[in-house]
Short mmCIF file of C-alpha atoms in Angstrom, two decimals:
data_model
loop_
_atom_site.label_atom_id
_atom_site.label_comp_id
_atom_site.label_asym_id
_atom_site.label_seq_id
_atom_site.Cartn_x
_atom_site.Cartn_y
_atom_site.Cartn_z
CA PHE A 30 -22.45 3.72 21.92
CA LEU A 31 -23.00 6.70 19.45
CA ASN A 32 -21.41 10.28 18.94
CA PHE A 33 -22.51 13.15 17.21
CA ASN A 34 -19.80 15.78 16.95
CA ALA A 35 -20.12 19.48 14.95
CA SER A 36 -17.86 22.73 15.04
CA GLY A 37 -16.26 25.50 13.54
CA ALA A 38 -13.14 28.04 13.70
CA TRP A 39 -12.95 32.09 13.03
CA THR A 40 -9.94 33.93 12.87
CA ALA A 41 -9.83 36.88 15.04
CA ALA A 42 -10.58 39.20 12.02
CA GLY A 43 -14.06 37.34 11.63
CA LEU A 44 -13.04 34.76 8.72
CA PRO A 45 -14.76 31.20 8.77
CA THR A 46 -12.12 29.06 8.54
CA GLN A 47 -14.02 25.48 9.66
CA SER A 48 -17.19 23.68 9.26
CA ASN A 49 -17.11 20.61 10.59
CA GLY A 50 -19.54 17.48 11.87
CA ASN A 51 -19.06 13.84 12.29
CA PHE A 52 -21.05 10.68 13.48
CA ASN A 53 -19.64 7.17 15.46
CA TRP A 54 -21.23 4.31 16.09
CA HIS A 55 -19.97 1.59 17.99
CA VAL A 56 -21.82 -1.49 18.63
CA GLU A 57 -20.39 -4.74 20.61
CA LEU A 58 -22.03 -7.98 19.41
CA PRO A 59 -23.01 -10.76 21.52
CA SER A 60 -19.75 -12.75 20.16
CA PHE A 61 -17.79 -9.57 22.08
CA TYR A 62 -16.84 -8.67 18.92
CA TRP A 63 -17.14 -4.63 17.95
CA VAL A 64 -18.21 -3.64 14.82
CA HIS A 65 -17.18 0.87 14.17
CA VAL A 66 -18.67 3.20 12.17
CA GLY A 67 -18.46 6.56 11.19
CA THR A 68 -18.53 9.95 8.64
CA SER A 69 -17.21 12.99 8.89
CA VAL A 70 -18.69 16.27 6.42
CA TRP A 71 -16.96 19.80 6.11
CA GLY A 72 -17.19 22.79 4.23
CA TYR A 73 -20.87 22.64 4.75
CA ALA A 74 -20.88 26.11 5.59
CA PRO A 75 -18.41 29.30 3.67
CA ALA A 76 -14.87 28.24 5.42
CA TYR A 77 -11.72 29.58 4.03
CA ASP A 78 -7.93 27.85 4.82
CA ASP A 79 -5.96 30.85 5.62
CA ARG A 80 -2.51 28.19 5.81
CA VAL A 81 -2.95 26.64 2.65
CA ALA A 82 -1.21 28.87 0.67
CA ARG A 83 1.80 29.08 2.99
CA GLY A 84 1.48 32.85 4.24
CA GLY A 85 -0.62 33.77 0.64
CA PRO A 86 -4.28 34.45 0.37
CA ALA A 87 -6.67 32.05 2.44
CA VAL A 88 -8.56 29.59 -0.47
CA ARG A 89 -12.20 28.43 0.13
CA ARG A 90 -12.76 25.19 1.21
CA SER A 91 -15.13 22.61 -0.48
CA PHE A 92 -17.50 20.09 0.63
CA GLY A 93 -16.00 16.94 0.93
CA ARG A 94 -16.95 13.77 3.45
CA SER A 95 -15.02 11.17 4.58
CA SER A 96 -16.62 7.47 6.08
CA TRP A 97 -14.90 4.61 7.99
CA LEU A 98 -15.73 1.19 9.03
CA GLY A 99 -13.87 -1.33 11.26
CA VAL A 100 -13.47 -4.71 13.06
CA GLU A 101 -12.70 -6.03 16.13
CA THR A 102 -12.31 -9.28 17.18
CA ASP A 103 -13.05 -10.55 21.04
CA GLY A 104 -10.53 -8.60 23.09
CA ARG A 105 -10.29 -11.28 26.13
CA ARG A 106 -8.85 -14.29 23.65
CA ALA A 107 -5.26 -14.64 23.40
CA VAL A 108 -4.97 -13.34 19.79
CA VAL A 109 -7.10 -10.31 18.80
CA GLY A 110 -7.43 -9.02 15.70
CA SER A 111 -9.17 -5.98 13.99
CA LEU A 112 -9.46 -4.13 10.15
CA PHE A 113 -9.92 -1.01 9.38
CA GLY A 114 -11.04 1.26 6.43
CA SER A 115 -11.73 4.59 5.29
CA THR A 116 -12.60 6.87 1.94
CA SER A 117 -12.52 9.97 1.67
CA ARG A 118 -14.03 12.34 -0.93
CA ASP A 119 -13.10 16.38 -2.06
CA ASP A 120 -12.87 19.38 -4.42
CA GLU A 121 -16.11 18.50 -6.32
CA GLY A 122 -14.14 14.87 -6.84
CA ALA A 123 -11.01 16.09 -7.61
CA THR A 124 -9.46 15.06 -4.39
CA ARG A 125 -10.33 11.50 -3.05
CA GLY A 126 -8.70 8.53 -1.39
CA TRP A 127 -9.14 5.54 0.80
CA SER A 128 -7.01 3.55 3.07
CA ILE A 129 -6.49 0.06 5.24
CA ASP A 130 -5.49 -0.64 8.05
CA PRO A 131 -5.30 -4.41 9.43
CA SER A 132 -3.79 -5.12 13.02
CA LEU A 133 -2.98 -7.84 14.84
CA GLN A 134 -1.94 -8.72 19.00
CA VAL A 135 -0.94 -11.95 20.61
CA ARG A 136 -0.84 -12.43 24.41
CA ALA A 137 1.00 -15.61 24.74
CA SER A 138 1.67 -15.57 28.51
CA THR A 139 1.66 -13.21 30.91
CA ARG A 140 5.37 -12.43 30.35
CA PHE A 141 5.06 -11.96 26.61
CA SER A 142 3.05 -10.28 24.32
CA ALA A 143 3.30 -8.71 21.01
CA SER A 144 1.43 -7.08 18.11
CA VAL A 145 2.13 -5.82 14.33
CA GLY A 146 -0.52 -3.46 12.50
CA ALA A 147 0.06 -2.23 8.95
CA GLY A 148 -1.65 0.56 6.60
CA PHE A 149 -1.58 1.30 3.18
CA GLY A 150 -3.38 3.91 1.26
CA ARG A 151 -3.41 5.73 -2.12
CA ASP A 152 -4.59 9.44 -2.11
CA ARG A 153 -5.06 11.74 -5.01
CA ILE A 154 -4.92 15.89 -3.30
CA GLY A 155 -6.99 17.75 -6.60
CA ALA A 156 -4.32 20.92 -4.96
CA GLN A 157 -1.54 20.37 -3.31
CA TRP A 158 0.89 23.63 -2.42
CA LEU A 159 3.79 23.14 -3.97
CA ARG A 160 5.93 26.53 -3.72
CA ASN A 161 5.41 30.00 -3.53
CA GLU A 162 7.30 32.64 -6.44
CA GLY A 163 8.39 36.40 -5.29
CA THR A 164 7.25 38.02 -2.34
CA VAL A 165 4.48 36.42 -0.33
CA GLY A 166 1.80 39.47 -0.61
CA ALA A 167 2.99 41.33 -3.37
CA ALA A 168 0.85 41.87 -6.08
CA ASP A 169 3.12 39.55 -8.48
CA ALA A 170 3.49 36.90 -5.91
CA ARG A 171 2.58 33.31 -7.18
CA TYR A 172 1.43 30.58 -5.27
CA LEU A 173 2.05 26.94 -6.86
CA PHE A 174 -0.15 24.19 -6.57
CA ALA A 175 -0.23 20.76 -8.17
CA ARG A 176 -2.15 17.28 -8.43
CA LEU A 177 -0.67 15.21 -5.90
CA ASP A 178 -1.53 11.24 -6.63
CA GLN A 179 0.42 9.46 -3.32
CA THR A 180 0.71 6.31 -2.14
CA THR A 181 1.56 5.49 1.82
CA PHE A 182 2.71 2.40 3.35
CA ARG A 183 3.43 2.60 6.98
CA THR A 184 3.70 -0.88 9.90
CA SER A 185 4.10 -1.16 13.08
CA ALA A 186 5.63 -3.59 15.72
CA ARG A 187 5.92 -3.69 19.35
CA VAL A 188 7.40 -6.70 22.13
CA ASN A 189 6.47 -6.41 25.95
CA VAL A 190 8.43 -9.09 27.41
CA THR A 191 8.08 -9.14 31.81
CA ALA A 192 10.86 -11.42 32.97
CA THR A 193 10.56 -10.31 36.56
CA PRO A 194 7.63 -8.25 38.30
CA THR A 195 10.67 -5.81 38.97
CA LEU A 196 12.74 -5.97 35.42
CA SER A 197 10.56 -5.78 31.91
CA LEU A 198 11.93 -4.82 27.90
CA GLN A 199 9.64 -3.02 25.47
CA LEU A 200 10.86 -3.10 21.71
CA TRP A 201 9.06 -1.03 18.95
CA ALA A 202 9.56 -0.57 15.36
CA GLN A 203 7.86 1.86 12.41
CA PRO A 204 9.12 1.65 9.11
CA PHE A 205 7.28 4.33 6.72
CA VAL A 206 7.67 4.72 2.78
CA SER A 207 5.55 7.39 0.73
CA THR A 208 5.71 8.43 -2.56
CA GLY A 209 4.33 10.61 -4.97
CA ASP A 210 3.85 12.28 -8.52
CA TYR A 211 3.20 16.11 -9.34
CA SER A 212 1.33 16.59 -12.29
CA GLU A 213 -1.04 19.76 -13.93
CA LEU A 214 0.88 22.37 -12.08
CA ARG A 215 -1.66 25.86 -11.73
CA ARG A 216 -1.15 28.85 -10.04
CA LEU A 217 -3.75 30.30 -7.36
CA SER A 218 -6.22 33.00 -9.29
CA ALA A 219 -9.32 33.43 -7.87
CA PRO A 220 -9.01 31.69 -4.36
CA ARG A 221 -12.59 32.69 -3.26
CA ALA A 222 -14.29 31.25 -6.19
CA ARG A 223 -17.32 28.50 -5.25
CA ARG A 224 -15.71 26.00 -7.42
CA MET A 225 -12.41 24.07 -6.92
CA ALA A 226 -11.77 24.25 -10.70
CA ASP A 227 -12.48 28.27 -10.67
CA ARG A 228 -9.63 28.76 -8.41
CA PHE A 229 -6.56 27.96 -10.03
CA ALA A 230 -5.14 28.64 -13.58
CA PRO A 231 -2.64 26.09 -15.41
CA VAL A 232 1.00 27.07 -15.88
CA ASP A 233 3.71 25.00 -17.96
CA GLY A 234 6.89 23.18 -15.83
CA ASP A 235 7.34 19.82 -14.64
CA PRO A 236 6.31 19.75 -10.61
CA GLY A 237 8.37 16.64 -10.28
CA ARG A 238 7.83 13.87 -7.70
CA PHE A 239 9.07 12.46 -4.28
CA ALA A 240 9.89 9.59 -1.91
CA PHE A 241 10.08 9.87 1.36
CA ARG A 242 11.00 7.06 3.88
CA GLU A 243 11.65 6.72 7.77
CA LEU A 244 12.31 4.52 10.15
CA ARG A 245 12.48 4.55 13.63
CA SER A 246 12.77 2.67 16.99
CA ASN A 247 12.14 2.56 20.46
CA SER A 248 13.81 0.08 22.88
CA VAL A 249 13.06 -0.01 26.93
CA LEU A 250 14.71 -1.86 29.16
CA ARG A 251 12.96 -1.18 33.02
CA TRP A 252 14.57 -2.49 36.58
CA GLU A 253 12.11 -1.17 39.62
CA TYR A 254 15.44 -1.79 41.91
CA ARG A 255 13.60 -1.33 44.87
CA PRO A 256 9.82 -0.43 45.51
CA GLY A 257 9.30 2.76 44.45
CA SER A 258 12.48 3.43 42.34
CA THR A 259 12.52 2.55 39.07
CA LEU A 260 15.85 2.46 36.52
CA PHE A 261 14.94 3.15 32.87
CA LEU A 262 17.86 2.40 30.26
CA VAL A 263 16.53 3.46 26.71
CA TRP A 264 17.52 3.46 23.33
CA GLN A 265 16.37 5.00 20.28
CA HIS A 266 17.11 4.81 16.71
CA GLY A 267 15.62 7.05 13.72
CA ARG A 268 16.99 7.35 9.86
CA SER A 269 14.63 9.48 7.24
CA LEU A 270 15.32 10.03 3.63
CA TYR A 271 13.62 12.40 1.48
CA ASP A 272 14.57 12.22 -2.34
CA ASP A 273 12.77 14.03 -5.05
CA THR A 274 14.01 11.98 -7.89
CA PRO A 275 12.87 8.51 -6.83
CA GLY A 276 13.04 5.01 -8.75
#
């Protein structure tokens, strides 16, 4: 399977905000394994991000690209695994990142199945919006950005149990942790400049760091007490923490 995609977007005033292209290739091997590969590009034509400064001026988008590769084992088996990875590069190399995502699915019987997946990624964002100072849109307003080095880990687990044709239980949980360090504080000075380095001017200050932790879970008991009539008992639980002085 092959697919090619291209897209563009403009504001009502005619300002181009996106120029994107994408190619994907999906191959099923004689072993019933799947191989997936794709690549995307953006900013190959002049485009401007009218939201990145949170109400400030539109900022030119640099040319960027990303690539991804994935492998899935035979989906007919009781145990099915997959592994996906991706890389990206933007802002003349000032922004780049990578991620890896393994997963495993087990079907022990017609009554029980479970899956677990994880993801780990490192990103360096050359100019991440931090805050605005002054009145947005005024001549003396300052739109502050900083370099962000970010590490993210996530995992999810799911269990499905079918006790009878009319009674089943699904359990799902997803922990998520992301930490980031800001550096190289700067202000937006020439938002339409072609080169990313020319769009900003350095300023003094410590932009800080952060950690974000979150847990989401969902449990669903389903009982079809008579044909066509189903009762659901649902318990959702979540908690999160944002800390700007993480240990």
